[in-house]
């Protein structure tokens, strides 16, 4: 699957910053650890989708020096059908 779902809209970036604000994590201390997409339907350029982000796991490691955050954004079409999922892993440096 092409990676163009990443460029869908500026709202995607705002979802990430909103999550970091709520978790009180400085965006400057974030590393992108991984990403994958799960396609449920054909995705075409020009499709209108709505994304809902959820945190699936948070874990402290290295004695609390690092926080791993796993998230999923579910993208749905206007009929409410799941079109694709964006699974993302972030690492926050806590020192």
Tab-separated table of N, CA and C in Angstrom:
chain	number	residue	atom	x	y	z
A	1	UNK	N	0.853	-1.179	0.000
A	1	UNK	CA	0.000	0.000	0.000
A	1	UNK	C	0.891	1.231	0.000
A	2	UNK	N	0.607	2.196	-0.845
A	2	UNK	CA	1.397	3.429	-0.830
A	2	UNK	C	1.292	4.119	0.527
A	3	UNK	N	2.269	4.941	0.839
A	3	UNK	CA	2.261	5.628	2.134
A	3	UNK	C	1.572	6.984	2.081
A	4	UNK	N	0.861	7.292	1.003
A	4	UNK	CA	0.229	8.605	0.940
A	4	UNK	C	-0.851	8.859	1.979
A	5	UNK	N	-1.380	7.868	2.714
A	5	UNK	CA	-2.312	8.240	3.788
A	5	UNK	C	-1.691	9.206	4.803
A	6	UNK	N	-0.379	9.192	4.924
A	6	UNK	CA	0.305	10.111	5.835
A	6	UNK	C	0.036	11.557	5.454
A	7	UNK	N	-0.090	11.838	4.189
A	7	UNK	CA	-0.246	13.216	3.720
A	7	UNK	C	-1.703	13.618	3.563
A	8	UNK	N	-2.611	12.872	4.183
A	8	UNK	CA	-4.033	13.126	3.955
A	8	UNK	C	-4.469	14.528	4.334
A	9	UNK	N	-4.061	14.999	5.515
A	9	UNK	CA	-4.533	16.320	5.912
A	9	UNK	C	-3.731	16.849	7.090
A	10	UNK	N	-3.809	18.164	7.299
A	10	UNK	CA	-3.142	18.753	8.452
A	10	UNK	C	-3.758	18.299	9.777
A	11	UNK	N	-5.007	17.809	9.740
A	11	UNK	CA	-5.632	17.334	10.981
A	11	UNK	C	-4.853	16.174	11.589
A	12	UNK	N	-4.200	15.380	10.746
A	12	UNK	CA	-3.408	14.251	11.242
A	12	UNK	C	-2.291	14.754	12.162
A	13	UNK	N	-1.618	15.805	11.724
A	13	UNK	CA	-0.544	16.383	12.544
A	13	UNK	C	-1.130	16.957	13.826
A	14	UNK	N	-2.266	17.607	13.751
A	14	UNK	CA	-2.884	18.183	14.949
A	14	UNK	C	-3.291	17.092	15.940
A	15	UNK	N	-3.728	15.929	15.437
A	15	UNK	CA	-4.054	14.819	16.332
A	15	UNK	C	-2.831	14.420	17.163
A	16	UNK	N	-1.668	14.390	16.512
A	16	UNK	CA	-0.431	14.016	17.210
A	16	UNK	C	-0.072	15.057	18.261
A	17	UNK	N	-0.090	16.337	17.886
A	17	UNK	CA	0.257	17.392	18.843
A	17	UNK	C	-0.742	17.469	19.990
A	18	UNK	N	-2.011	17.251	19.708
A	18	UNK	CA	-3.014	17.255	20.771
A	18	UNK	C	-2.744	16.121	21.759
A	19	UNK	N	-2.419	14.941	21.244
A	19	UNK	CA	-2.110	13.814	22.110
A	19	UNK	C	-0.892	14.125	22.990
A	20	UNK	N	0.156	14.688	22.398
A	20	UNK	CA	1.367	15.008	23.172
A	20	UNK	C	1.078	16.048	24.248
A	21	UNK	N	0.261	17.050	23.923
A	21	UNK	CA	-0.126	18.058	24.930
A	21	UNK	C	-0.851	17.398	26.091
A	22	UNK	N	-1.787	16.525	25.788
A	22	UNK	CA	-2.565	15.852	26.840
A	22	UNK	C	-1.689	14.963	27.718
A	23	UNK	N	-0.660	14.360	27.118
A	23	UNK	CA	0.260	13.510	27.874
A	23	UNK	C	1.398	14.311	28.526
A	24	UNK	N	1.396	15.630	28.278
A	24	UNK	CA	2.432	16.537	28.805
A	24	UNK	C	3.827	16.105	28.364
A	25	UNK	N	3.949	15.799	27.054
A	25	UNK	CA	5.220	15.406	26.459
A	25	UNK	C	5.664	16.489	25.484
A	26	UNK	N	6.903	16.912	25.607
A	26	UNK	CA	7.486	17.925	24.729
A	26	UNK	C	7.711	17.311	23.345
A	27	UNK	N	7.097	17.860	22.289
A	27	UNK	CA	7.279	17.310	20.939
A	27	UNK	C	8.748	17.258	20.503
A	28	UNK	N	9.587	18.118	21.052
A	28	UNK	CA	11.009	18.122	20.690
A	28	UNK	C	11.731	16.879	21.203
A	29	UNK	N	11.104	16.143	22.114
A	29	UNK	CA	11.738	14.952	22.687
A	29	UNK	C	11.167	13.650	22.123
A	30	UNK	N	10.487	13.748	20.991
A	30	UNK	CA	9.838	12.585	20.375
A	30	UNK	C	10.684	12.036	19.226
A	31	UNK	N	10.789	10.725	19.166
A	31	UNK	CA	11.396	10.031	18.032
A	31	UNK	C	10.332	9.136	17.403
A	32	UNK	N	10.335	9.076	16.084
A	32	UNK	CA	9.418	8.209	15.357
A	32	UNK	C	10.037	6.817	15.319
A	33	UNK	N	9.387	5.836	15.942
A	33	UNK	CA	9.978	4.503	16.073
A	33	UNK	C	9.477	3.511	15.026
A	34	UNK	N	8.345	3.780	14.418
A	34	UNK	CA	7.836	2.858	13.406
A	34	UNK	C	6.428	3.209	12.977
A	35	UNK	N	6.057	2.665	11.819
A	35	UNK	CA	4.725	2.939	11.288
A	35	UNK	C	4.339	1.854	10.301
A	36	UNK	N	3.057	1.535	10.297
A	36	UNK	CA	2.536	0.604	9.296
A	36	UNK	C	1.075	0.936	9.038
A	37	UNK	N	0.614	0.540	7.866
A	37	UNK	CA	-0.768	0.773	7.474
A	37	UNK	C	-1.469	-0.556	7.250
A	38	UNK	N	-2.726	-0.606	7.643
A	38	UNK	CA	-3.572	-1.768	7.365
A	38	UNK	C	-4.710	-1.258	6.493
A	39	UNK	N	-4.803	-1.802	5.286
A	39	UNK	CA	-5.822	-1.361	4.343
A	39	UNK	C	-7.018	-2.298	4.417
A	40	UNK	N	-8.212	-1.692	4.537
A	40	UNK	CA	-9.448	-2.473	4.565
A	40	UNK	C	-10.249	-2.299	3.278
A	41	UNK	N	-10.034	-1.168	2.602
A	41	UNK	CA	-10.696	-0.895	1.329
A	41	UNK	C	-9.697	-0.182	0.437
A	42	UNK	N	-10.019	-0.128	-0.840
A	42	UNK	CA	-9.171	0.606	-1.767
A	42	UNK	C	-9.197	2.089	-1.402
A	43	UNK	N	-8.045	2.673	-1.362
A	43	UNK	CA	-7.897	4.086	-1.000
A	43	UNK	C	-7.467	4.848	-2.246
A	44	UNK	N	-8.234	5.865	-2.612
A	44	UNK	CA	-7.951	6.631	-3.825
A	44	UNK	C	-7.694	8.096	-3.485
A	45	UNK	N	-6.806	8.695	-4.247
A	45	UNK	CA	-6.552	10.128	-4.069
A	45	UNK	C	-7.863	10.871	-4.300
A	46	UNK	N	-8.183	11.796	-3.406
A	46	UNK	CA	-9.427	12.559	-3.493
A	46	UNK	C	-10.510	12.032	-2.569
A	47	UNK	N	-10.329	10.828	-2.009
A	47	UNK	CA	-11.309	10.309	-1.055
A	47	UNK	C	-11.363	11.215	0.177
A	48	UNK	N	-12.528	11.377	0.731
A	48	UNK	CA	-12.709	12.161	1.958
A	48	UNK	C	-12.830	11.189	3.122
A	49	UNK	N	-11.882	11.282	4.043
A	49	UNK	CA	-11.856	10.375	5.182
A	49	UNK	C	-11.793	11.158	6.479
A	50	UNK	N	-12.302	10.551	7.540
A	50	UNK	CA	-12.231	11.134	8.879
A	50	UNK	C	-11.378	10.220	9.736
A	51	UNK	N	-10.401	10.811	10.435
A	51	UNK	CA	-9.504	10.024	11.269
A	51	UNK	C	-9.810	10.195	12.749
A	52	UNK	N	-9.755	9.077	13.465
A	52	UNK	CA	-9.915	9.080	14.919
A	52	UNK	C	-8.695	8.400	15.516
A	53	UNK	N	-7.958	9.138	16.348
A	53	UNK	CA	-6.729	8.611	16.926
A	53	UNK	C	-6.993	8.047	18.310
A	54	UNK	N	-6.347	6.905	18.598
A	54	UNK	CA	-6.439	6.329	19.934
A	54	UNK	C	-5.075	5.793	20.335
A	55	UNK	N	-4.802	5.861	21.609
A	55	UNK	CA	-3.573	5.310	22.159
A	55	UNK	C	-3.845	3.849	22.494
A	56	UNK	N	-2.990	2.961	22.009
A	56	UNK	CA	-3.187	1.538	22.266
A	56	UNK	C	-2.254	1.010	23.353
A	57	UNK	N	-1.136	1.705	23.608
A	57	UNK	CA	-0.216	1.272	24.666
A	57	UNK	C	0.725	2.404	25.039
A	58	UNK	N	1.042	2.481	26.323
A	58	UNK	CA	2.078	3.387	26.833
A	58	UNK	C	2.924	2.574	27.798
A	59	UNK	N	4.247	2.615	27.607
A	59	UNK	CA	5.129	1.852	28.487
A	59	UNK	C	6.414	2.622	28.737
A	60	UNK	N	6.807	2.711	30.005
A	60	UNK	CA	8.091	3.308	30.365
A	60	UNK	C	9.158	2.222	30.294
A	61	UNK	N	10.332	2.618	29.802
A	61	UNK	CA	11.454	1.689	29.704
A	61	UNK	C	12.729	2.394	30.148
A	62	UNK	N	13.765	1.622	30.323
A	62	UNK	CA	15.071	2.151	30.731
A	62	UNK	C	14.947	2.958	32.011
A	63	UNK	N	14.242	2.394	32.980
A	63	UNK	CA	14.094	3.065	34.271
A	63	UNK	C	13.321	4.374	34.189
A	64	UNK	N	12.448	4.500	33.219
A	64	UNK	CA	11.645	5.715	33.059
A	64	UNK	C	12.295	6.755	32.165
A	65	UNK	N	13.477	6.469	31.635
A	65	UNK	CA	14.151	7.433	30.752
A	65	UNK	C	13.447	7.560	29.407
A	66	UNK	N	12.740	6.495	28.997
A	66	UNK	CA	12.028	6.502	27.717
A	66	UNK	C	10.581	6.074	27.928
A	67	UNK	N	9.686	6.719	27.197
A	67	UNK	CA	8.284	6.309	27.177
A	67	UNK	C	7.924	5.926	25.750
A	68	UNK	N	7.433	4.699	25.564
A	68	UNK	CA	6.998	4.217	24.265
A	68	UNK	C	5.482	4.396	24.169
A	69	UNK	N	5.033	4.990	23.068
A	69	UNK	CA	3.620	5.272	22.859
A	69	UNK	C	3.196	4.650	21.527
A	70	UNK	N	2.235	3.750	21.581
A	70	UNK	CA	1.686	3.148	20.365
A	70	UNK	C	0.294	3.717	20.134
A	71	UNK	N	0.044	4.123	18.895
A	71	UNK	CA	-1.247	4.718	18.548
A	71	UNK	C	-1.786	4.096	17.263
A	72	UNK	N	-3.081	4.293	17.071
A	72	UNK	CA	-3.738	3.901	15.814
A	72	UNK	C	-4.674	5.043	15.429
A	73	UNK	N	-4.629	5.414	14.161
A	73	UNK	CA	-5.642	6.315	13.611
A	73	UNK	C	-6.511	5.473	12.692
A	74	UNK	N	-7.812	5.400	12.995
A	74	UNK	CA	-8.780	4.732	12.130
A	74	UNK	C	-9.322	5.766	11.153
A	75	UNK	N	-9.168	5.518	9.857
A	75	UNK	CA	-9.705	6.405	8.831
A	75	UNK	C	-10.967	5.785	8.259
A	76	UNK	N	-12.061	6.564	8.304
A	76	UNK	CA	-13.363	6.090	7.829
A	76	UNK	C	-13.880	6.990	6.709
A	77	UNK	N	-14.648	6.388	5.816
A	77	UNK	CA	-15.266	7.144	4.720
A	77	UNK	C	-16.569	7.770	5.224
A	78	UNK	N	-17.241	8.592	4.397
A	78	UNK	CA	-18.484	9.239	4.841
A	78	UNK	C	-19.584	8.264	5.271
A	79	UNK	N	-19.541	7.009	4.808
A	79	UNK	CA	-20.529	6.010	5.211
A	79	UNK	C	-20.177	5.381	6.561
A	80	UNK	N	-19.026	5.783	7.131
A	80	UNK	CA	-18.605	5.253	8.420
A	80	UNK	C	-17.826	3.954	8.328
A	81	UNK	N	-17.505	3.525	7.109
A	81	UNK	CA	-16.767	2.276	6.921
A	81	UNK	C	-15.275	2.497	7.135
A	82	UNK	N	-14.639	1.543	7.804
A	82	UNK	CA	-13.203	1.622	8.044
A	82	UNK	C	-12.467	1.386	6.732
A	83	UNK	N	-11.634	2.375	6.337
A	83	UNK	CA	-10.900	2.295	5.078
A	83	UNK	C	-9.457	1.856	5.325
A	84	UNK	N	-8.807	2.455	6.311
A	84	UNK	CA	-7.448	2.044	6.638
A	84	UNK	C	-7.116	2.433	8.078
A	85	UNK	N	-6.073	1.794	8.600
A	85	UNK	CA	-5.563	2.076	9.936
A	85	UNK	C	-4.107	2.500	9.806
A	86	UNK	N	-3.732	3.504	10.560
A	86	UNK	CA	-2.357	3.999	10.610
A	86	UNK	C	-1.816	3.681	12.004
A	87	UNK	N	-0.960	2.674	12.104
A	87	UNK	CA	-0.353	2.274	13.360
A	87	UNK	C	0.993	2.987	13.481
A	88	UNK	N	1.214	3.674	14.579
A	88	UNK	CA	2.429	4.460	14.756
A	88	UNK	C	3.011	4.219	16.152
A	89	UNK	N	4.338	4.132	16.208
A	89	UNK	CA	5.037	4.004	17.486
A	89	UNK	C	5.970	5.196	17.659
A	90	UNK	N	5.887	5.828	18.805
A	90	UNK	CA	6.729	6.977	19.146
A	90	UNK	C	7.506	6.672	20.417
A	91	UNK	N	8.657	7.277	20.545
A	91	UNK	CA	9.460	7.162	21.761
A	91	UNK	C	9.736	8.570	22.259
A	92	UNK	N	9.452	8.810	23.548
A	92	UNK	CA	9.716	10.105	24.166
A	92	UNK	C	10.902	9.967	25.115
A	93	UNK	N	11.871	10.867	24.989
A	93	UNK	CA	12.989	10.924	25.944
A	93	UNK	C	12.516	11.721	27.151
A	94	UNK	N	12.639	11.166	28.320
A	94	UNK	CA	12.135	11.807	29.530
A	94	UNK	C	13.205	12.538	30.329
A	95	UNK	N	14.413	12.625	29.808
A	95	UNK	CA	15.472	13.298	30.573
A	95	UNK	C	15.862	14.601	29.921
